[in-house]
Each structure stands twice: as structure tokens, then as C-alpha cells.
Coordinates of C-alpha atoms and ligand atoms in Angstrom, one line a residue:
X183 CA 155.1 154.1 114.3
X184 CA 151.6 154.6 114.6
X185 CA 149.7 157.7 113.8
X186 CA 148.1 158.0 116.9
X187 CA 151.5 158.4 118.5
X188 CA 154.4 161.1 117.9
X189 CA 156.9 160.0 120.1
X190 CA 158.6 157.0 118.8
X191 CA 157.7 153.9 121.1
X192 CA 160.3 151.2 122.3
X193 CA 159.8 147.8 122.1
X194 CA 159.1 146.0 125.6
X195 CA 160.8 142.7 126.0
X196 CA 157.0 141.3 127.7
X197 CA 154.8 143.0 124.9
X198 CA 152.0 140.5 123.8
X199 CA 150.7 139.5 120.5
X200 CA 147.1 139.3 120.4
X201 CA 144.8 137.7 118.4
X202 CA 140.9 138.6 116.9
X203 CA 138.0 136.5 117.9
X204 CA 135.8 135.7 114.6
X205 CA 133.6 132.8 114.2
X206 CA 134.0 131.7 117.7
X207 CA 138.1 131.6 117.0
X208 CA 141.0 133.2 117.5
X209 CA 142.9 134.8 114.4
X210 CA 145.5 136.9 113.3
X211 CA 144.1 139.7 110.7
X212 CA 143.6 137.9 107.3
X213 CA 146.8 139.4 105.4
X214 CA 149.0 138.6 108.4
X215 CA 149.4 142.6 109.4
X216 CA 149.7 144.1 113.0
X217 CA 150.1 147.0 114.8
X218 CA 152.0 148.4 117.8
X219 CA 150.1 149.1 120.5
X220 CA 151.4 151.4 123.2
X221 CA 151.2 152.1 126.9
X222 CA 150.7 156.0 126.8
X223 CA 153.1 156.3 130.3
X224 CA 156.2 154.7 129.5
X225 CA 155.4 154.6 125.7
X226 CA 156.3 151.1 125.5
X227 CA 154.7 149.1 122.9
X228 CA 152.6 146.8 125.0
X229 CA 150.9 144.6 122.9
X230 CA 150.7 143.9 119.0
X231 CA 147.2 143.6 117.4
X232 CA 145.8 142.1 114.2
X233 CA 145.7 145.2 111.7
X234 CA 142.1 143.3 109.8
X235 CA 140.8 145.0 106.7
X236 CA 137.8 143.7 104.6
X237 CA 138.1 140.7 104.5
X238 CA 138.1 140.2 108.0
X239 CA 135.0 142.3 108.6
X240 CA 133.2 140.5 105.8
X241 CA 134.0 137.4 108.0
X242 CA 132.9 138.1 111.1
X243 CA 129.5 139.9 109.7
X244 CA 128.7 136.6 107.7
X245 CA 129.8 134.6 110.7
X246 CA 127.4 136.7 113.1
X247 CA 124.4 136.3 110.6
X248 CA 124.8 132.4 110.2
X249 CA 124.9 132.8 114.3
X250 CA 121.5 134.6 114.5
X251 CA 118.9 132.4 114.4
X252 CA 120.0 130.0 117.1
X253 CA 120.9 132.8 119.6
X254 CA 118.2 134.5 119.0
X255 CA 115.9 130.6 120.0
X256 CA 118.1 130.7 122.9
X257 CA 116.4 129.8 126.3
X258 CA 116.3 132.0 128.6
X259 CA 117.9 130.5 131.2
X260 CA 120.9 128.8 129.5
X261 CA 121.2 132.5 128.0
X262 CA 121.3 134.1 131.3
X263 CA 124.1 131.5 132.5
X264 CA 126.4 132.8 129.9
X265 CA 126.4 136.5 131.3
X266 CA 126.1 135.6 134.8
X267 CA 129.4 133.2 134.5
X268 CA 131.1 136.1 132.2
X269 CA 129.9 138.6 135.5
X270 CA 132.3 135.9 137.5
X271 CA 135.5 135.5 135.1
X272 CA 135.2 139.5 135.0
X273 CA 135.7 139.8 138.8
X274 CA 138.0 136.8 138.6
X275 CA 140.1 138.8 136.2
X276 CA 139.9 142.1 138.4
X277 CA 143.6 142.7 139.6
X278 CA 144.6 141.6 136.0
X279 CA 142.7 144.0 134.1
X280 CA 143.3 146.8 136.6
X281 CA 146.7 146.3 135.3
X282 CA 145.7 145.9 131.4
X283 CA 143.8 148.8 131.8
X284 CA 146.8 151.1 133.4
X285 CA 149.0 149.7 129.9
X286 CA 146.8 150.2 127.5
X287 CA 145.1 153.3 128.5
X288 CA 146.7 154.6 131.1
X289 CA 143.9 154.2 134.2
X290 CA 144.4 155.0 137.2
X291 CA 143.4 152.2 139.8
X292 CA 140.4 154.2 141.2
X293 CA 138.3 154.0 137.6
X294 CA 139.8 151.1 136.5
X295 CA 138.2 149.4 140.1
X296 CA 134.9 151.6 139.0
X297 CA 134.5 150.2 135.6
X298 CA 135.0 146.6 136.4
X299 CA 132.4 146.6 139.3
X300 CA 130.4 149.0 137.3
X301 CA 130.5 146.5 134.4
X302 CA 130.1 143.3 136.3
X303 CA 126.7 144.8 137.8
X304 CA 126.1 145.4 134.1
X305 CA 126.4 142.1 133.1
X306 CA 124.4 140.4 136.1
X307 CA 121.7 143.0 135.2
X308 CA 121.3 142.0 131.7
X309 CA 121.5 138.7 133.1
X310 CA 117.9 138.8 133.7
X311 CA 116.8 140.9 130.8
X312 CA 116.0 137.6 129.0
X313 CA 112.9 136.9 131.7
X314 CA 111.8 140.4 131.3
X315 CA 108.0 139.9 129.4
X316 CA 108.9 139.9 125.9
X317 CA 105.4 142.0 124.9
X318 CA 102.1 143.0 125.8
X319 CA 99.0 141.5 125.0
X320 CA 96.9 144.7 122.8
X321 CA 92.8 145.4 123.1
X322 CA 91.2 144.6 120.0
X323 CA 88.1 146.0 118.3
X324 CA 87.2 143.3 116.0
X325 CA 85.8 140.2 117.7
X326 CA 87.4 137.1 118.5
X327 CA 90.7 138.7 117.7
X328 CA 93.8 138.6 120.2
X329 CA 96.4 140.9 118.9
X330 CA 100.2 140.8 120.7
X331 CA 103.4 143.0 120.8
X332 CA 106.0 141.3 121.0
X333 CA 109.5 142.4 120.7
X334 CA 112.3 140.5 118.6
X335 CA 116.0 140.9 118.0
X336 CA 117.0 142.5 115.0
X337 CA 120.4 140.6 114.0
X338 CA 123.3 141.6 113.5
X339 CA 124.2 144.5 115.4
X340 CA 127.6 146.5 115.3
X341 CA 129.4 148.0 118.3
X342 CA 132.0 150.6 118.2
X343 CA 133.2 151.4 121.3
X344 CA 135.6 154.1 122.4
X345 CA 138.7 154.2 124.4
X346 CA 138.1 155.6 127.3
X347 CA 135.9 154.0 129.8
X348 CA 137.3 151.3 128.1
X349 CA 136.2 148.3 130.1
X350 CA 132.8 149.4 131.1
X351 CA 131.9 151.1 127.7
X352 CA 133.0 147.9 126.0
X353 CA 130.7 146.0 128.1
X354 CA 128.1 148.5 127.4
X355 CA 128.1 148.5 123.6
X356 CA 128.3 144.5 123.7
X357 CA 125.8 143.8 126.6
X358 CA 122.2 144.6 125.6
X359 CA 122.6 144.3 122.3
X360 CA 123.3 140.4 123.1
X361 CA 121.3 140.0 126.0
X362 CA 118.4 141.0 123.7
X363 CA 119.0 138.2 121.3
X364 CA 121.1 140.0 119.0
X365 CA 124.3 138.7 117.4
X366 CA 127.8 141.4 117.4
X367 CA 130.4 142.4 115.4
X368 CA 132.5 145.0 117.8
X369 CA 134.9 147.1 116.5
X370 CA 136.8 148.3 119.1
X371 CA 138.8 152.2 119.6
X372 CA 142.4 151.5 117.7
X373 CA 143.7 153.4 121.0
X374 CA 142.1 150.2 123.2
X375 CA 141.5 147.4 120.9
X376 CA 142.6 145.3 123.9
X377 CA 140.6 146.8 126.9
X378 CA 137.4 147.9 124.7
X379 CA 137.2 144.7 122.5
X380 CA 139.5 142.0 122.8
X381 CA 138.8 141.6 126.4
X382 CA 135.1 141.5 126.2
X383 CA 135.5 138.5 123.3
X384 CA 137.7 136.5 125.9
X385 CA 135.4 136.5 128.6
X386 CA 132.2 135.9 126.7
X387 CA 134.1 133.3 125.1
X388 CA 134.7 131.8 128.2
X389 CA 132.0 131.9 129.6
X390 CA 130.3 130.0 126.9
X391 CA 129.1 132.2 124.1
X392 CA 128.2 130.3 121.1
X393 CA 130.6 130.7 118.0
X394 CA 129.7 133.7 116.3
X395 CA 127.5 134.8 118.4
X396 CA 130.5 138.0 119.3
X397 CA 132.8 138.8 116.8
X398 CA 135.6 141.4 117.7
X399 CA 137.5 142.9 115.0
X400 CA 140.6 145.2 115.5
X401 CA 142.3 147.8 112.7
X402 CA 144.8 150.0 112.7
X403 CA 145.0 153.6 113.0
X404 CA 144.5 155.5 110.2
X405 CA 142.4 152.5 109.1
X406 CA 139.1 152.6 109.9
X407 CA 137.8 153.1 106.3
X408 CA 137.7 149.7 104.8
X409 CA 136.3 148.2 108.3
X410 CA 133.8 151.4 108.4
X411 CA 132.6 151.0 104.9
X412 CA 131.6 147.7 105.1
X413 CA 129.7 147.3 108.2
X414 CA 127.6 150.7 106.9
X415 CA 126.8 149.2 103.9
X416 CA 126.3 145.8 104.6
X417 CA 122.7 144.5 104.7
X418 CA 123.4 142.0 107.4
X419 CA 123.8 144.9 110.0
X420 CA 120.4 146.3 111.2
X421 CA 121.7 148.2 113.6
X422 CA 124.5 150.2 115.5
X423 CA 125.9 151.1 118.9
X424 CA 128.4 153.9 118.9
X425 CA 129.5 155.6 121.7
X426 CA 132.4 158.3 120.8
X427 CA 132.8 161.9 119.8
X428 CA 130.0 164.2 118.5
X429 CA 131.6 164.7 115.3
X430 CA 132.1 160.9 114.9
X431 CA 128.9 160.0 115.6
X432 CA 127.1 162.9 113.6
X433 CA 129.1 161.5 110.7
X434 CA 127.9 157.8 111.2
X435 CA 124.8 158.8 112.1
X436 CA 124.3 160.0 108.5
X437 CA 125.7 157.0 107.3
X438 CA 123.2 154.8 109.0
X439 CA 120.3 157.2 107.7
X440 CA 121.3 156.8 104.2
X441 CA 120.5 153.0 104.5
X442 CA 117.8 153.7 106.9
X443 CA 119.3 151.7 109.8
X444 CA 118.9 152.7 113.4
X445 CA 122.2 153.9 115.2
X446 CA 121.9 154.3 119.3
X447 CA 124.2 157.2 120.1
X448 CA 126.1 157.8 123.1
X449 CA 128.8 161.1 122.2
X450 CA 130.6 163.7 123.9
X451 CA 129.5 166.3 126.8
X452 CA 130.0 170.2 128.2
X453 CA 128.5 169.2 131.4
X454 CA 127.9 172.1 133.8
X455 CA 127.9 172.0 138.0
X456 CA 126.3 175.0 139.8
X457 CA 127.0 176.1 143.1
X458 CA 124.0 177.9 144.3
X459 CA 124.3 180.4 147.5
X460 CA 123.0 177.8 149.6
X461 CA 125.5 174.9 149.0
X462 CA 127.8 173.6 151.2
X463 CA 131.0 174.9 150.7
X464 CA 133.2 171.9 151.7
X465 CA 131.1 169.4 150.1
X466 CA 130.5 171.5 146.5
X467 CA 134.9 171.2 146.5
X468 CA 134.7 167.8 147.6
X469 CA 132.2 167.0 144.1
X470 CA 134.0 169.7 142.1
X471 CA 137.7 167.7 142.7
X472 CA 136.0 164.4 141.8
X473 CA 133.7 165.3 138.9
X474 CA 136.5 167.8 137.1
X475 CA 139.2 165.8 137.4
X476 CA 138.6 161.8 137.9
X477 CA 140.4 160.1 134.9
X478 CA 142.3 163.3 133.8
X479 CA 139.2 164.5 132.5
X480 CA 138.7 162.2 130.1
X481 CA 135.3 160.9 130.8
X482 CA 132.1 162.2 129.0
X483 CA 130.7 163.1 132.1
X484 CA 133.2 165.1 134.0
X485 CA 132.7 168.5 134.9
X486 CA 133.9 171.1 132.2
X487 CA 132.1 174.5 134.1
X488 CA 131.7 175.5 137.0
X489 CA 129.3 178.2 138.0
X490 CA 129.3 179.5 141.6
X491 CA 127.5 182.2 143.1
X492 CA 129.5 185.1 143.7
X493 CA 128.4 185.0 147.3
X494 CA 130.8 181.5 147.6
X495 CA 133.0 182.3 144.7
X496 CA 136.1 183.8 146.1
X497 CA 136.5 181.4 149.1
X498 CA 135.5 178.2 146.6
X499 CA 138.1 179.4 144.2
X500 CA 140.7 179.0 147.4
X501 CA 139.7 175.9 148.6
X502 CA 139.3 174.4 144.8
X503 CA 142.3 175.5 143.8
X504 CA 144.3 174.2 147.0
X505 CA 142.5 170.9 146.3
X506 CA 143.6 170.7 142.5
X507 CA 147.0 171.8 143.2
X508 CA 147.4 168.5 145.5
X509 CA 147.0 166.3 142.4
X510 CA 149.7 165.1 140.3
X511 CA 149.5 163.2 137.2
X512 CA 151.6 160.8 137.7
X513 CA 152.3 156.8 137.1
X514 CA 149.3 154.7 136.2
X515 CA 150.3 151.5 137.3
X516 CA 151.4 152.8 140.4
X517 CA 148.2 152.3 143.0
X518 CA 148.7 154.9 145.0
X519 CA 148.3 157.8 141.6
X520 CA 145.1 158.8 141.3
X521 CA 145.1 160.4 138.2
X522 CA 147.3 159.2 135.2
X523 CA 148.3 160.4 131.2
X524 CA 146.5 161.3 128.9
X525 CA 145.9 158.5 125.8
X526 CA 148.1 159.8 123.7
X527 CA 150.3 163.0 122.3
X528 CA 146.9 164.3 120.1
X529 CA 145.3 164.5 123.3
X530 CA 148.0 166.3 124.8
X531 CA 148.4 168.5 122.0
X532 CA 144.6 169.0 122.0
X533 CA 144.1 170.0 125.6
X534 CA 147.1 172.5 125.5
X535 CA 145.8 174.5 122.3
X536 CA 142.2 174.6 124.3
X537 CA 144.7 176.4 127.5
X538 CA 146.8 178.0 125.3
X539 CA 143.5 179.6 122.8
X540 CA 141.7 180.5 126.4
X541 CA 145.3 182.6 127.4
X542 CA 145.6 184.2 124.5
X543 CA 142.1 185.5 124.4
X544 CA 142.8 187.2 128.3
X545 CA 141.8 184.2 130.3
X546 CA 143.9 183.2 133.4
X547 CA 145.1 180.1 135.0
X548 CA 145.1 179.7 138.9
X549 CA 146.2 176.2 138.7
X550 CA 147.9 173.9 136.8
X551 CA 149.2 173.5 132.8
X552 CA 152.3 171.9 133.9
X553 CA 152.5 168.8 131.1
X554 CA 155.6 165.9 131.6
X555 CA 155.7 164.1 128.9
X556 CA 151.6 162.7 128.9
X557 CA 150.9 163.1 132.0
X558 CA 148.6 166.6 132.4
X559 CA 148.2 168.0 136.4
X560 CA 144.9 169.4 137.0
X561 CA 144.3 172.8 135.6
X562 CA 141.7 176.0 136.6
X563 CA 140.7 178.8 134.6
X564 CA 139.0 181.6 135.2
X565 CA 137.9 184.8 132.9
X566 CA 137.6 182.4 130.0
X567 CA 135.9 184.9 127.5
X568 CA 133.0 183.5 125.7
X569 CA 135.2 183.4 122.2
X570 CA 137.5 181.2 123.0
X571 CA 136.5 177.1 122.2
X572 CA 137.0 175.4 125.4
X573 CA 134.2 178.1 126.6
X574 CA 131.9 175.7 125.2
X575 CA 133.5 172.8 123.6
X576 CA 135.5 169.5 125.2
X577 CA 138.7 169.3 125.3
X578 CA 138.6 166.1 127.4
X579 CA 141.4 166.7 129.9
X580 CA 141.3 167.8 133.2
X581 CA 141.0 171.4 132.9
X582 CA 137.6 173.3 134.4
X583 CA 136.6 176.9 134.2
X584 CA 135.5 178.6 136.9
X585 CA 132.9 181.4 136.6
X586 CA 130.5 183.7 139.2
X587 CA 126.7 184.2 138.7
X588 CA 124.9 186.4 140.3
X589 CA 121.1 184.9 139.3
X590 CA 120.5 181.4 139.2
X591 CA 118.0 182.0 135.6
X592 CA 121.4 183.8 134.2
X593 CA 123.4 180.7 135.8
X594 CA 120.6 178.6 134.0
X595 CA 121.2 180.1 130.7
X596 CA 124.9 180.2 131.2
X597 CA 124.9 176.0 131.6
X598 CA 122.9 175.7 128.5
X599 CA 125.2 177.7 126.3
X600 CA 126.9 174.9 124.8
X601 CA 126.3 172.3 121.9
X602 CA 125.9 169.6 124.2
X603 CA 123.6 168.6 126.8
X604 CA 124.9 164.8 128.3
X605 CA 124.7 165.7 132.4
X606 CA 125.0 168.5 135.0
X607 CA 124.8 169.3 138.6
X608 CA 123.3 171.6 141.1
X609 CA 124.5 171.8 144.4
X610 CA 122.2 173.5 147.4
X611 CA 120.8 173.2 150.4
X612 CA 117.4 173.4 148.9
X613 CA 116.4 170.2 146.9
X614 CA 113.4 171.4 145.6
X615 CA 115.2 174.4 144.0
X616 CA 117.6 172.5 142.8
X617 CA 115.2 169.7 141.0
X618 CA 113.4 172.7 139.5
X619 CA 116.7 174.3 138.5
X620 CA 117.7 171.5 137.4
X621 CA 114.5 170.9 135.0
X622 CA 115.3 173.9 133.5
X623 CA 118.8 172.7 132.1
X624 CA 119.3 170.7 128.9
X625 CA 120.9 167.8 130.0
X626 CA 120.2 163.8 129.8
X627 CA 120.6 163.4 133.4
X628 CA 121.0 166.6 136.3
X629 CA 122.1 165.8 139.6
X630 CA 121.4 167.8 142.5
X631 CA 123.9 167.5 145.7
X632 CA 125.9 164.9 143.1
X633 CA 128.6 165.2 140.9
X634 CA 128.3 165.2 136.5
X635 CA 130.0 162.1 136.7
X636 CA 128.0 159.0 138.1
X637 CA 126.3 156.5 136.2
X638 CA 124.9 153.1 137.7
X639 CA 124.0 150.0 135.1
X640 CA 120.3 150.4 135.3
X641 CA 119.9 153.9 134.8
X642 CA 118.9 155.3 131.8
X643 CA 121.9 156.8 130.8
X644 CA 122.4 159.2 128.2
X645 CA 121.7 163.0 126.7
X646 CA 120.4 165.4 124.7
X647 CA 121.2 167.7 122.1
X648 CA 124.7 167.1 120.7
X649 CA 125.1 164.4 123.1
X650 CA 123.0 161.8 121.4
X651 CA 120.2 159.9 121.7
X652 CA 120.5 156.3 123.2
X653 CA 119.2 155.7 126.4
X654 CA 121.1 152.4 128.6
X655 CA 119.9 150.7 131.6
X656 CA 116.6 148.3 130.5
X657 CA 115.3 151.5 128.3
X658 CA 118.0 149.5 125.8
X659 CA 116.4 146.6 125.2
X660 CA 113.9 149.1 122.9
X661 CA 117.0 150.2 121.1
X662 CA 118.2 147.1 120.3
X663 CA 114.7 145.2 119.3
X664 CA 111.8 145.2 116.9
X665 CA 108.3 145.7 118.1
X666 CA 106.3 143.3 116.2
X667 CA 102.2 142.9 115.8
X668 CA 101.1 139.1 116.2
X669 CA 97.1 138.8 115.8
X670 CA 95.3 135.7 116.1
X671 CA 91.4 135.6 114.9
X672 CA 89.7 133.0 116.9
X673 CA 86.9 133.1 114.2
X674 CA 86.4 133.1 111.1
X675 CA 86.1 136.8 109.9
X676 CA 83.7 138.7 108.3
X677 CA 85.0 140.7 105.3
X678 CA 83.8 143.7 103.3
X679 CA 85.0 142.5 100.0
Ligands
NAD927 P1 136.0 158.8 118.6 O1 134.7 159.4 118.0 O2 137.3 159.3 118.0 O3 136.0 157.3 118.4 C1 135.0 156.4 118.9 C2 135.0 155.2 118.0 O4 134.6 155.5 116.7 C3 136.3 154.4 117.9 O5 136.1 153.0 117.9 C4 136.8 154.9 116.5 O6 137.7 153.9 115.9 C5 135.5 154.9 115.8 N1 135.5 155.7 114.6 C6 136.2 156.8 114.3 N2 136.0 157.2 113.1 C7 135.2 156.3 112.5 C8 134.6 156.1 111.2 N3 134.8 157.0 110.2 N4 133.9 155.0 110.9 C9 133.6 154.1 111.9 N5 134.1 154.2 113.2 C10 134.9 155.3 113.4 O7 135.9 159.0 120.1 P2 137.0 158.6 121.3 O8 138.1 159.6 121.2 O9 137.3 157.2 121.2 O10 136.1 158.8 122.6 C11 136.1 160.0 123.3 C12 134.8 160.7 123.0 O11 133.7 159.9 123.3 C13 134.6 162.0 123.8 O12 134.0 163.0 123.0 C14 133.6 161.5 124.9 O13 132.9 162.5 125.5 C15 132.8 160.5 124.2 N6 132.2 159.6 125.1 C16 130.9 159.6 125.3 C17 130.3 158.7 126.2 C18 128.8 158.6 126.5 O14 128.4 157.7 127.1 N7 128.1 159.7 126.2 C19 131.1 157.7 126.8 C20 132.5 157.8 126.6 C21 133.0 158.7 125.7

């Protein structure tokens, strides 16, 4: 049994073994070792997965290094035909991976069709990041001299991706990292080592990545330490791409300081949606339903508050709630459910202390709480006092508070009450309020008449505060490069010494 799993799982007769892509082949982990992983709905073991250790990290960081230079000299051209072919076998794969993603992490159809359009744009994007101009030319002072900027990969880059948005974020912590010229060692979430790794390795691999070039290494539960500790401390990796938890990443982060290496950081959100007098009614549900509960809540985005004014609060609270209510968690790789379990029983167990703390504090559910097995029904809460955590904290599950405002600067203030500071939206009838409003609240992106939870390729994506730094879309290719100084002096030079 695997620690990220209480329930025993059974054994199904069709479960898979995989195997880890280092040096451009596929291998088992290097002691032999695997682990069981499980579909979260039936609680099936799915697929088993190399267990790798140090000696498979070291491997596939040396491998990466030695792959370097000749990416890195790459053309552009034959480098853009590698993502634009992996952009086709990814929509090839499409009915497949819909299916994968419903196994492994129990997807719904709706996001798991999202994330592999929203991922095959990604890749056709970066597709043509390898034309983009590589510099700028620089005015010099001194005569005769012609000074350039020109940006260069850095190496080896790690990617840890999470399991969540599984496909799309393992896209996303692969693809501008290696569009830029970079070489890759991904280390996938032990909860979708399949879906947020192993997957991205077969279709770059298909699609004619060198050897080497993307190395995908899978561990264990529980066994992220050996993995961890080498790729912090190896001076091969220059960089890292972590998308995750706050707590995760403010831990890495620090890592990454103490050996002065740059870490792009993508973590968790509190993300706010305010309903101003002016909004339409209809429409504000409409967004609410989506944002709050798409994915069972467990997207970084989705909406955690809502704040309506109290002008629109009693008869949103009876439309909202009749919406949520028509929701059922329910069977992933059925088509027709639109909202399946949660990933596994910490989840579970982490959502109902966040209802269960709120309760006990005087709070009050309208909707929802009902929990079979993984599988969590949409769930509303209202007179959440300010002491209790999910006031301000994720729980990542698809439970929203609802609260009235009476002045859009207290509404304002109310939003920014929180750690975090990833995305938020303002809904009115009046743009321009609602783009000054939303200027005033500390979020990486604010959408007005849209919901928390969007997010196209070539935005820049990402937040502030406890939500991290990195910003996606072609902003990116700054993360994951080296701005160099080339001079040239056309003549000789005249020196004071
Ligand atoms: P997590 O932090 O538990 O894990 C993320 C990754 O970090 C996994 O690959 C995990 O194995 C790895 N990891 C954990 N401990 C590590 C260690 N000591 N050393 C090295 N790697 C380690 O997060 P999660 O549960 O997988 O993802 C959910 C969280 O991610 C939520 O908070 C969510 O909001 C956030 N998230 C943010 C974004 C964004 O773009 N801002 C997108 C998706 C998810």
C-alpha cells in the first residue's frame, strides 16, 4: 500500500507496467523497485511505476548535461518540427488520454478536453519561440564598439510538476524550458507520474526529441528525498520549474537560494470573485458554478470566496445554491459526470477538517458535505468566521464561502485578506469600475465579467504574494535563459593604462 492511499487498493487484471525515459530510453528504476499506482474512483491499481532513487536521478542529470550542447546548436527550424509534430501525436492521443487522465487522476472529461487543447496550443506556441529574436543590439558610448544582448539557455533545467492539471501543467513545466534550448530532467507528482511525466516523455520522444534531451524520472511516495536531494545539489542543474503548494515551494525555494540557483514558481491560490451591485445576476451564477467548482476544486485557480453585495446576496445565495445542489460527484470515466473524486483519501480528509473546523467555529452549510467514498458534491458556506483556516487558506476541493459586503473598498480589503494572491474576479456592469477595482486587488491576474479560473498559453500566467513568482506565456523564455553581453570593437582601442 502506498502512503498516499488509506484504503487498500485491488489489483486490476488490465493494470500497466510503465517504464522511465532516461538517456533517450526506456527503463525500469535502477534497483528493479515499483510502485502501485491507483485510480482514485474505483481504487484500482492502474498502472505500476519505476520507484528510481539516486542512482537513477544521477543518470538522467548526467545524461541531460552530455545532451546540452547539441540541443542547445539546434536549428531553429528542425527544433520547431519536434514540438509542432509532438502538438499532432498529443491531439492524436486525445480520446486516449481523456481516459488516462480519468484513471490516474480522476478528470472529469470537461478538463481533461481543456488541458489537452490547452496544452496542444502550448506546444504549437512554443513552436515558434525558437524564431523569436534571440537579443537586442545595445547603444554604445565608446567608438567603433557594437555591443549585443543576447539570450542563451542555461542547461539543465529541472521540472517538478504537480498532479493536478496534470496534462497541461506537465506540458508547462517541460515546454519553455526546452523550447528555449534547455535540456530536462522532470520529476513528475508521485500521485500522476503517468499523466504529469511519463506521458510528456512519450510524445516528445516520438516526435523526435534527441536522446537526453528529456529525461522523466518517477519515485515513490514517501520518496522524494533522495530524488530531491540530488537535483538541489547538483551543479549540473541551473535552474528549476516547480509548480505545487506554497509550502512546497517556499521550502525549495530556499533550497535553490542556498546554491544560488534560480527557481520559477507557480504555487497555490485563495482567489476571490466579487459580485458588485451592478452585476448580472444570472451570469455572476453562471461564473460562480464554473470557477468554484470545475475539477472538484482542485485547480489553483478556482474560486475559494465569494463576495456579493448585499443588495444581490439573498437572491444569489438561492440561485447558487440550486445550481450547486445539481452537481454530483460522481464517475470519472463516465462522459456524461462533470465533476469527479478527489486524488486521494488525504485530500478527502483535508477538505472535511477545513468543513468540519468552519462548523465548529459557528459557520453553516447551505449545500453540500455529502462524501462517498472520494467523490466530494459541491459544498457552500456561509458565516465562515474569520478564525477558522479555510477563511483564508486552500483546502483545494470544491467548497466556496459565500459572504455580503456592503462597500466595494471593504469588499477590496476583504479579497486581499489572505496569504495568497494568484487570480480574482469582478463582476459588473461597469467595466471601468471593475478594472479599477480590480487594480486594487493583489492578484497575478483579475478578471472582470470572467471567472478565477481561465488561463490561455500565451498569457502571462501567474501571481503574487504567496502564490509565486514565475510568469508563463513568452514572459518564460526570460525565466528559463541567460542574458548575455557580446561586444565587438571594430578598432583598435585606446586605453588608460
Ligand atoms: P505539492 O507541493 O504537494 O507537490 C508538487 C510537486 O512537488 C510534486 O511533484 C511533489 O512530488 C513535489 N515535491 C513535494 N515535496 C518535495 C520535496 N521535498 N522536494 C522536491 N519535490 C517535492 O503540490 P500538489 O499537491 O501536487 O499540487 C497542488 C498544489 O499546487 C495546490 O496548492 C495548487 O494550488 C498548486 N498549483 C498551482 C498552480 C499554479 O500554476 N499556480 C497550478 C497547479 C497547482
Amino acid at each position: 500500500m502506498t502512503t498516499r492511499q488509506m484504503t487498500a487498493p485491488r489489483h486490476s487484471a488490465e493494470s500497466r507496467t510503465y517504464r522511465q525515459l532516461i538517456a533517450g530510453q526506456w527503463v525500469a528504476a535502477d534497483d528493479g523497485r515499483t510502485f502501485d499506482d491507483f485510480d482514485p474512483y474505483t481504487s484500482e491499481v492502474f498502472a505500476r511505476i519505476p520507484a528510481s532513487g539516486a542512482a537513477d536521478v544521477q543518470r538522467a542529470i548526467d545524461t541531460a548535461h552530455q545532451a546540452f550542447p547539441a540541443w542547445a546548436a539546434m536549428g531553429a527550424r528542425a527544433r520547431q518540427a519536434i514540438f509542432l509534430n509532438a502538438a499532432n501525436i498529443l491531439e492524436r492521443r486525445a480520446d486516449e488520454l481523456v481516459l488516462l487522465m480519468a484513471k490516474e487522476t480522476g478528470c472529469a472529461s470537461p478538463f481533461a478536453r481543456f488541458q489537452i487543447q490547452w496544452a496542444t496550443g502550448l506546444l504549437r506556441q512554443a513552436a515558434g519561440y525558437s524564431y523569436l529574436p534571440g537579443g537586442e543590439i545595445v547603444a554604445s558610448d565608446m567608438p567603433g564598439v557594437f555591443a549585443m544582448a543576447v539570450r542563451k539557455p542555461l542547461g539543465v533545467v529541472c521540472g517538478i510538476s504537480p498532479w493536478n492539471g496534470s496534462l497541461a501543467l506537465g506540458f508547462r513545466t517541460v515546454a519553455a524550458p526546452l523550447a528555449c534550448g534547455n535540456t530536462m530532467v522532470l520529476k513528475p507528482s508521485e500521485d500522476a507520474p503517468v499523466c504529469a511525466g511519463l506521458v510528456m516523455g512519450e510524445i516528445f520522444h516520438e516526435a523526435g526529441l534527441p536522446p537526453g534531451v528529456l529525461n522523466v524520472v518517477t519515485h515513490a511516495p514517501g520518496e522524494v528525498g533522495p530524488v530531491a536531494d540530488l537535483l538541489f545539489e547538483s551543479p549540473h542543474v541551473r535552474a528549476y520549474n516547480f509548480t505545487g503548494s506554497s509550502r512546497t515551494g517556499a521550502a525549495l525555494a530556499a533550497r535553490a537560494g542556498q546554491q544560488l540557483k534560480r527557481i520559477a514558481l507557480e504555487l497555490g491560490g485563495y482567489n476571490p470573485m466579487l459580485v458588485l451591485a451592478d452585476a448580472d445576476l444570472d451570469y455572476s451564477v453562471d461564473t460562480a458554478v464554473f470557477a468554484a467548482f470545475f475539477h472538484q476544486g482542485q485547480i489553483c485557480m478556482n474560486t475559494r470566496k465569494i463576495l456579493v453585495h448585499r443588495s444581490l446576496y439573498d437572491a444569489f445565495l438561492v440561485r447558487f445554491m440550486a445550481r450547486a445542489e445539481a452537481i454530483r460527484a460522481g464517475d470519472p470515466s463516465d462522459p456524461a459526470t462533470r465533476i469527479g473524486p478527489l486524488i486521494n483519501d488525504q485530500a478527502v480528509a483535508k477538505v472535511k477538517q477545513g468543513i468540519d473546523e468552519a462548523l465548529a467555529r459557528g459557520a453553516r452549510r447551505l449545500v453540500g458535505g455529502s462524501m462517498r467514498g472520494r467523490c466530494v458534491d459541491p459544498t457552500v458556506l456561509v458565516d465562515v468566521p474569520a478564525d477558522a483556516p479555510i477563511h483564508s487558506e486552500e483546502v483545494f476541493g470544491p467548497v466556496v464561502l459565500v459572504e455580503p459586503f456592503d462597500d466595494e473598498q471593504e469588499a477590496v480589503a476583504r479579497a486581499n485578506a489572505t496569504a495568497y494572491g494568484l487570480s480574482a474576479s469582478i463582476m459588473t456592469a461597469d467595466v471601468w469600475r471593475g478594472v479599477s477595482l480590480g487594480g486594487q486587488v493583489q492578484a497575478g491576474m483579475v478578471n472582470v465579467n470572467g471567472p478565477t479560473m481561465g488561463g490561455e498559453p500565451q498569457i502571462p500566467f501567474g501571481g503574487v504574494k504567496d502564490s509565486g513568482w514565475a510568469r508563463f506565456g513568452r514572459w518564460a523564455i526570460d525565466m528559463f535563459t541567460d542574458l548575455n553581453l557580446v561586444t565587438v570593437s571594430q578598432a583598435r582601442r585606446q586605453y588608460p593604462l
